[in-house]
Amino acid sequence: MKSPVELNEQLVKEAFRLTNFKTEKRLVVDTDGEVIFYPNVFSIQESDRLFSDLSSNVKWKKYIIHIYGKTIPLPRLTSWYGDEGKSYIYSGIQQHPEPWTPTLTLIKSKAEEISEVTFNSVLLNLYRDGKDSVSWHSDDEPELGKNPVIASISLGETRRFSLKHKISQDYKVNLDLPNGSLLLMKGETQHFWKHQIAKTAKSVEHRIQLFFDFWNKTGCPIEEIQLSSEDLYYDTWRFKSDKFQRDKIHRVQKLFYVNL
């Protein structure tokens, strides 16, 4: 008799074997970057099976951030999986990755097949209801490299994903990401665009979003630094002459804003 792990791996492999339709795609952003939307990289049956597996077996964590006298609970559950021997910084939180599971490895293979790049980590966000969210930000950590390729896969409830240009305020994109879809961001996207999953008053079910990327090196945790109110609320970090100091201020600002 096969163990539960072996049986689960067999079921996931069978689901992937049944994927034989041609993947559709749509270009969402082609100015100052490239964002491509694939609405059905997994069938409904595959997506539901993957969602159930990840919901039950991922080691979900709830973080509370203490910053400048404020206590901010992250409005979502998160988990990080990746290659052995590395740690990662995301929004100022240092995390040591859990080892790849068979399910995550198979999803990663699909993301790599479509994006034609190799990934070494995945950040998972679990949105439990409409109050869970992630605010405007860019995935522009130095560890991701100059022009990172990021593949985001959605499972479960459909949520609205928004993009806005950092300079040209008229450039905005709103896109509903359904169960089994993939959004690929590459080129200069993180330099010129921000994105978010906003809170909603609608009644929505659980949703899992996976962000596959490649971290080139391990980041350093945020150190205690002295910031004025202007440093926290404005982009004064851009005008600092010390590159290391600019990077630390930028990380603290991102940690503060992305989790409002």
mmCIF file of C-alpha atoms in Angstrom:
data_model
loop_
_atom_site.group_PDB
_atom_site.id
_atom_site.type_symbol
_atom_site.label_atom_id
_atom_site.label_comp_id
_atom_site.label_asym_id
_atom_site.label_seq_id
_atom_site.Cartn_x
_atom_site.Cartn_y
_atom_site.Cartn_z
ATOM 1 C CA MET A 1 0.000 0.000 0.000
ATOM 2 C CA LYS A 2 1.304 3.437 -0.933
ATOM 3 C CA SER A 3 1.926 6.036 1.739
ATOM 4 C CA PRO A 4 -0.204 9.258 1.781
ATOM 5 C CA VAL A 5 2.770 11.215 0.415
ATOM 6 C CA GLU A 6 3.294 8.769 -2.464
ATOM 7 C CA LEU A 7 -0.422 8.720 -3.230
ATOM 8 C CA ASN A 8 -0.622 12.516 -3.214
ATOM 9 C CA GLU A 9 2.376 12.786 -5.545
ATOM 10 C CA GLN A 10 0.792 10.263 -7.917
ATOM 11 C CA LEU A 11 -2.490 12.215 -8.013
ATOM 12 C CA VAL A 12 -0.717 15.493 -8.763
ATOM 13 C CA LYS A 13 1.335 13.890 -11.541
ATOM 14 C CA GLU A 14 -1.825 12.447 -13.042
ATOM 15 C CA ALA A 15 -3.435 15.902 -12.970
ATOM 16 C CA PHE A 16 -0.495 17.375 -14.857
ATOM 17 C CA ARG A 17 -0.617 14.538 -17.387
ATOM 18 C CA LEU A 18 -4.205 15.460 -18.190
ATOM 19 C CA THR A 19 -3.223 19.020 -19.133
ATOM 20 C CA ASN A 20 -3.183 18.768 -22.918
ATOM 21 C CA PHE A 21 -4.855 21.987 -24.075
ATOM 22 C CA LYS A 22 -2.919 24.866 -25.613
ATOM 23 C CA THR A 23 -2.191 27.590 -23.067
ATOM 24 C CA GLU A 24 -3.825 30.904 -23.950
ATOM 25 C CA LYS A 25 -2.057 34.187 -23.238
ATOM 26 C CA ARG A 26 -2.735 37.908 -23.370
ATOM 27 C CA LEU A 27 -0.281 40.820 -23.264
ATOM 28 C CA VAL A 28 -1.371 43.101 -20.419
ATOM 29 C CA VAL A 29 1.552 45.567 -20.255
ATOM 30 C CA ASP A 30 3.979 46.338 -23.068
ATOM 31 C CA THR A 31 5.221 49.783 -21.984
ATOM 32 C CA ASP A 32 8.236 50.063 -19.647
ATOM 33 C CA GLY A 33 8.140 46.351 -18.980
ATOM 34 C CA GLU A 34 6.185 43.302 -20.003
ATOM 35 C CA VAL A 35 3.299 41.588 -18.224
ATOM 36 C CA ILE A 36 1.636 38.538 -19.801
ATOM 37 C CA PHE A 37 -1.553 36.893 -18.551
ATOM 38 C CA TYR A 38 -2.206 33.159 -18.976
ATOM 39 C CA PRO A 39 -5.819 32.511 -17.850
ATOM 40 C CA ASN A 40 -5.805 28.694 -17.729
ATOM 41 C CA VAL A 41 -2.435 27.054 -17.169
ATOM 42 C CA PHE A 42 -4.276 24.497 -15.025
ATOM 43 C CA SER A 43 -7.748 23.047 -15.498
ATOM 44 C CA ILE A 44 -10.414 23.633 -12.845
ATOM 45 C CA GLN A 45 -9.953 20.066 -11.571
ATOM 46 C CA GLU A 46 -6.175 20.460 -11.370
ATOM 47 C CA SER A 47 -6.428 23.848 -9.701
ATOM 48 C CA ASP A 48 -8.877 22.616 -7.063
ATOM 49 C CA ARG A 49 -6.666 19.635 -6.276
ATOM 50 C CA LEU A 50 -3.557 21.820 -5.969
ATOM 51 C CA PHE A 51 -5.407 24.361 -3.832
ATOM 52 C CA SER A 52 -6.587 21.654 -1.449
ATOM 53 C CA ASP A 53 -3.088 20.211 -1.128
ATOM 54 C CA LEU A 54 -1.412 23.569 -0.463
ATOM 55 C CA SER A 55 -4.106 24.721 1.956
ATOM 56 C CA SER A 56 -3.602 21.622 4.100
ATOM 57 C CA ASN A 57 0.125 20.959 3.798
ATOM 58 C CA VAL A 58 1.927 24.303 3.485
ATOM 59 C CA LYS A 59 3.412 25.600 6.743
ATOM 60 C CA TRP A 60 1.471 28.870 6.876
ATOM 61 C CA LYS A 61 2.787 31.644 9.126
ATOM 62 C CA LYS A 62 1.210 34.779 10.549
ATOM 63 C CA TYR A 63 3.669 37.635 11.014
ATOM 64 C CA ILE A 64 3.335 40.695 13.234
ATOM 65 C CA ILE A 65 5.658 43.593 12.467
ATOM 66 C CA HIS A 66 6.801 46.081 15.107
ATOM 67 C CA ILE A 67 8.039 49.297 13.523
ATOM 68 C CA TYR A 68 8.303 52.824 14.926
ATOM 69 C CA GLY A 69 5.899 52.154 17.757
ATOM 70 C CA LYS A 70 3.330 50.560 15.474
ATOM 71 C CA THR A 71 2.224 46.928 15.613
ATOM 72 C CA ILE A 72 1.144 45.788 12.155
ATOM 73 C CA PRO A 73 -0.178 42.255 11.584
ATOM 74 C CA LEU A 74 0.363 41.162 8.016
ATOM 75 C CA PRO A 75 -3.089 41.054 6.383
ATOM 76 C CA ARG A 76 -2.492 37.567 4.962
ATOM 77 C CA LEU A 77 -0.760 34.306 5.838
ATOM 78 C CA THR A 78 2.566 33.606 4.159
ATOM 79 C CA SER A 79 5.120 30.868 3.660
ATOM 80 C CA TRP A 80 8.421 30.607 1.813
ATOM 81 C CA TYR A 81 9.853 27.544 0.097
ATOM 82 C CA GLY A 82 13.093 27.357 -1.821
ATOM 83 C CA ASP A 83 16.480 25.848 -2.484
ATOM 84 C CA GLU A 84 18.458 24.487 0.439
ATOM 85 C CA GLY A 85 21.038 26.595 2.219
ATOM 86 C CA LYS A 86 19.610 30.050 1.509
ATOM 87 C CA SER A 87 17.624 32.607 3.437
ATOM 88 C CA TYR A 88 15.553 35.397 1.957
ATOM 89 C CA ILE A 89 14.332 38.866 2.813
ATOM 90 C CA TYR A 90 10.809 39.844 1.838
ATOM 91 C CA SER A 91 9.434 43.231 2.930
ATOM 92 C CA GLY A 92 12.107 43.331 5.613
ATOM 93 C CA ILE A 93 11.289 39.924 7.107
ATOM 94 C CA GLN A 94 14.120 37.401 7.080
ATOM 95 C CA GLN A 95 12.889 33.920 6.305
ATOM 96 C CA HIS A 96 14.569 30.559 5.979
ATOM 97 C CA PRO A 97 12.880 28.552 3.233
ATOM 98 C CA GLU A 98 11.082 25.285 3.776
ATOM 99 C CA PRO A 99 12.231 22.473 1.451
ATOM 100 C CA TRP A 100 10.373 21.965 -1.814
ATOM 101 C CA THR A 101 7.392 19.619 -1.681
ATOM 102 C CA PRO A 102 6.383 17.374 -4.612
ATOM 103 C CA THR A 103 3.352 19.602 -5.308
ATOM 104 C CA LEU A 104 5.354 22.837 -5.289
ATOM 105 C CA THR A 105 8.059 21.266 -7.450
ATOM 106 C CA LEU A 106 5.481 20.296 -10.064
ATOM 107 C CA ILE A 107 3.871 23.754 -10.030
ATOM 108 C CA LYS A 108 7.351 25.284 -10.328
ATOM 109 C CA SER A 109 8.026 23.106 -13.384
ATOM 110 C CA LYS A 110 4.892 24.483 -15.049
ATOM 111 C CA ALA A 111 5.913 28.078 -14.245
ATOM 112 C CA GLU A 112 9.423 27.462 -15.598
ATOM 113 C CA GLU A 113 8.072 25.830 -18.757
ATOM 114 C CA ILE A 114 5.923 28.867 -19.554
ATOM 115 C CA SER A 115 8.383 31.573 -18.504
ATOM 116 C CA GLU A 116 11.460 29.774 -19.896
ATOM 117 C CA VAL A 117 13.562 30.633 -16.836
ATOM 118 C CA THR A 118 14.658 28.753 -13.689
ATOM 119 C CA PHE A 119 13.270 29.691 -10.264
ATOM 120 C CA ASN A 120 14.833 28.923 -6.880
ATOM 121 C CA SER A 121 12.145 30.119 -4.478
ATOM 122 C CA VAL A 122 8.430 30.689 -4.094
ATOM 123 C CA LEU A 123 6.544 33.012 -1.770
ATOM 124 C CA LEU A 124 3.002 31.843 -0.990
ATOM 125 C CA ASN A 125 0.289 34.203 0.222
ATOM 126 C CA LEU A 126 -3.016 32.940 1.626
ATOM 127 C CA TYR A 127 -5.834 35.490 1.484
ATOM 128 C CA ARG A 128 -8.508 34.291 3.913
ATOM 129 C CA ASP A 129 -11.194 36.873 3.099
ATOM 130 C CA GLY A 130 -11.682 40.317 1.584
ATOM 131 C CA LYS A 131 -9.820 41.982 4.456
ATOM 132 C CA ASP A 132 -6.579 40.218 3.514
ATOM 133 C CA SER A 133 -4.531 42.166 0.995
ATOM 134 C CA VAL A 134 -1.141 43.440 -0.115
ATOM 135 C CA SER A 135 -0.688 47.169 -0.762
ATOM 136 C CA TRP A 136 1.047 48.963 -3.625
ATOM 137 C CA HIS A 137 4.652 47.853 -4.086
ATOM 138 C CA SER A 138 7.258 46.697 -6.591
ATOM 139 C CA ASP A 139 9.298 43.516 -6.259
ATOM 140 C CA ASP A 140 12.517 45.476 -6.534
ATOM 141 C CA GLU A 141 14.734 43.961 -3.842
ATOM 142 C CA PRO A 142 18.385 44.099 -4.993
ATOM 143 C CA GLU A 143 18.682 40.340 -4.432
ATOM 144 C CA LEU A 144 16.248 39.729 -7.310
ATOM 145 C CA GLY A 145 18.588 41.297 -9.852
ATOM 146 C CA LYS A 146 18.159 44.193 -12.266
ATOM 147 C CA ASN A 147 15.195 42.911 -14.300
ATOM 148 C CA PRO A 148 13.644 39.994 -12.408
ATOM 149 C CA VAL A 149 11.264 37.507 -13.982
ATOM 150 C CA ILE A 150 8.380 36.719 -11.624
ATOM 151 C CA ALA A 151 5.677 34.129 -12.298
ATOM 152 C CA SER A 152 2.555 34.437 -10.155
ATOM 153 C CA ILE A 153 0.057 31.567 -10.046
ATOM 154 C CA SER A 154 -3.424 31.977 -8.538
ATOM 155 C CA LEU A 155 -5.466 29.183 -6.966
ATOM 156 C CA GLY A 156 -8.887 29.406 -5.359
ATOM 157 C CA GLU A 157 -11.053 32.540 -5.264
ATOM 158 C CA THR A 158 -10.707 35.157 -8.009
ATOM 159 C CA ARG A 159 -9.244 38.475 -6.790
ATOM 160 C CA ARG A 160 -8.588 41.789 -8.516
ATOM 161 C CA PHE A 161 -4.907 42.436 -9.326
ATOM 162 C CA SER A 162 -4.026 46.074 -10.098
ATOM 163 C CA LEU A 163 -1.006 47.669 -11.743
ATOM 164 C CA LYS A 164 -0.146 51.355 -11.975
ATOM 165 C CA HIS A 165 2.760 53.155 -13.602
ATOM 166 C CA LYS A 166 5.083 54.989 -11.208
ATOM 167 C CA ILE A 167 5.461 58.044 -13.459
ATOM 168 C CA SER A 168 2.556 58.142 -15.928
ATOM 169 C CA GLN A 169 -0.461 58.130 -13.629
ATOM 170 C CA ASP A 170 -2.859 57.431 -16.510
ATOM 171 C CA TYR A 171 -1.285 53.989 -17.042
ATOM 172 C CA LYS A 172 -3.403 51.648 -14.934
ATOM 173 C CA VAL A 173 -4.425 48.023 -15.345
ATOM 174 C CA ASN A 174 -7.047 46.053 -13.391
ATOM 175 C CA LEU A 175 -7.143 42.330 -13.957
ATOM 176 C CA ASP A 176 -9.148 39.565 -12.284
ATOM 177 C CA LEU A 177 -6.905 36.564 -11.629
ATOM 178 C CA PRO A 178 -9.007 33.378 -11.700
ATOM 179 C CA ASN A 179 -8.340 29.910 -10.363
ATOM 180 C CA GLY A 180 -5.505 28.236 -12.310
ATOM 181 C CA SER A 181 -4.132 31.376 -13.976
ATOM 182 C CA LEU A 182 -0.556 32.640 -14.278
ATOM 183 C CA LEU A 183 0.699 36.221 -14.501
ATOM 184 C CA LEU A 184 4.233 36.725 -15.802
ATOM 185 C CA MET A 185 6.094 39.964 -15.022
ATOM 186 C CA LYS A 186 9.472 40.569 -16.636
ATOM 187 C CA GLY A 187 11.802 43.108 -18.240
ATOM 188 C CA GLU A 188 11.719 46.543 -16.589
ATOM 189 C CA THR A 189 8.293 46.004 -15.006
ATOM 190 C CA GLN A 190 9.501 46.338 -11.398
ATOM 191 C CA HIS A 191 11.319 49.593 -12.227
ATOM 192 C CA PHE A 192 8.264 51.350 -13.636
ATOM 193 C CA TRP A 193 5.182 49.611 -12.215
ATOM 194 C CA LYS A 194 3.636 48.920 -8.816
ATOM 195 C CA HIS A 195 1.026 46.270 -8.115
ATOM 196 C CA GLN A 196 -1.434 45.339 -5.379
ATOM 197 C CA ILE A 197 -4.271 43.079 -4.279
ATOM 198 C CA ALA A 198 -6.671 45.523 -2.625
ATOM 199 C CA LYS A 199 -9.082 44.820 0.196
ATOM 200 C CA THR A 200 -12.677 44.212 -0.876
ATOM 201 C CA ALA A 201 -16.033 44.439 0.886
ATOM 202 C CA LYS A 202 -17.302 41.530 -1.193
ATOM 203 C CA SER A 203 -17.706 38.109 0.367
ATOM 204 C CA VAL A 204 -14.806 36.073 -1.017
ATOM 205 C CA GLU A 205 -13.418 32.633 -0.243
ATOM 206 C CA HIS A 206 -9.808 31.618 0.397
ATOM 207 C CA ARG A 207 -7.225 32.307 -2.284
ATOM 208 C CA ILE A 208 -3.582 31.240 -2.631
ATOM 209 C CA GLN A 209 -1.094 33.197 -4.735
ATOM 210 C CA LEU A 210 2.359 31.789 -5.481
ATOM 211 C CA PHE A 211 5.223 34.067 -6.554
ATOM 212 C CA PHE A 212 8.083 32.171 -8.201
ATOM 213 C CA ASP A 213 11.351 34.079 -8.583
ATOM 214 C CA PHE A 214 15.138 33.723 -8.506
ATOM 215 C CA TRP A 215 17.133 35.239 -5.644
ATOM 216 C CA ASN A 216 20.730 35.911 -6.635
ATOM 217 C CA LYS A 217 22.056 36.310 -3.100
ATOM 218 C CA THR A 218 20.957 36.457 0.523
ATOM 219 C CA GLY A 219 19.817 39.848 1.761
ATOM 220 C CA CYS A 220 20.644 41.425 5.100
ATOM 221 C CA PRO A 221 17.937 42.102 7.710
ATOM 222 C CA ILE A 222 16.871 45.671 8.375
ATOM 223 C CA GLU A 223 18.981 47.237 11.094
ATOM 224 C CA GLU A 224 17.765 49.854 13.521
ATOM 225 C CA ILE A 225 18.272 53.187 11.763
ATOM 226 C CA GLN A 226 17.245 56.695 12.680
ATOM 227 C CA LEU A 227 14.550 58.049 10.353
ATOM 228 C CA SER A 228 12.679 61.292 10.476
ATOM 229 C CA SER A 229 8.978 61.439 9.623
ATOM 230 C CA GLU A 230 9.982 62.712 6.168
ATOM 231 C CA ASP A 231 12.201 59.673 5.646
ATOM 232 C CA LEU A 232 9.286 57.371 6.439
ATOM 233 C CA TYR A 233 6.575 59.088 4.441
ATOM 234 C CA TYR A 234 8.442 60.489 1.437
ATOM 235 C CA ASP A 235 10.959 59.222 -1.123
ATOM 236 C CA THR A 236 13.916 60.984 0.531
ATOM 237 C CA TRP A 237 15.844 57.719 0.274
ATOM 238 C CA ARG A 238 16.394 58.509 -3.420
ATOM 239 C CA PHE A 239 18.508 61.540 -2.515
ATOM 240 C CA LYS A 240 20.806 59.906 0.047
ATOM 241 C CA SER A 241 24.433 59.807 -1.109
ATOM 242 C CA ASP A 242 25.186 56.573 0.769
ATOM 243 C CA LYS A 243 23.870 53.659 -1.331
ATOM 244 C CA PHE A 244 23.722 51.304 1.674
ATOM 245 C CA GLN A 245 21.741 53.857 3.672
ATOM 246 C CA ARG A 246 19.384 54.412 0.712
ATOM 247 C CA ASP A 247 18.737 50.688 0.505
ATOM 248 C CA LYS A 248 17.953 50.369 4.224
ATOM 249 C CA ILE A 249 15.540 53.327 4.197
ATOM 250 C CA HIS A 250 13.828 51.976 1.090
ATOM 251 C CA ARG A 251 13.376 48.560 2.754
ATOM 252 C CA VAL A 252 11.865 50.103 5.895
ATOM 253 C CA GLN A 253 9.453 52.225 3.854
ATOM 254 C CA LYS A 254 8.369 49.205 1.837
ATOM 255 C CA LEU A 255 7.883 47.134 4.988
ATOM 256 C CA PHE A 256 5.651 49.879 6.378
ATOM 257 C CA TYR A 257 3.506 50.603 3.334
ATOM 258 C CA VAL A 258 3.017 47.168 1.779
ATOM 259 C CA ASN A 259 1.331 45.856 4.929
ATOM 260 C CA LEU A 260 -1.157 48.658 5.636
#
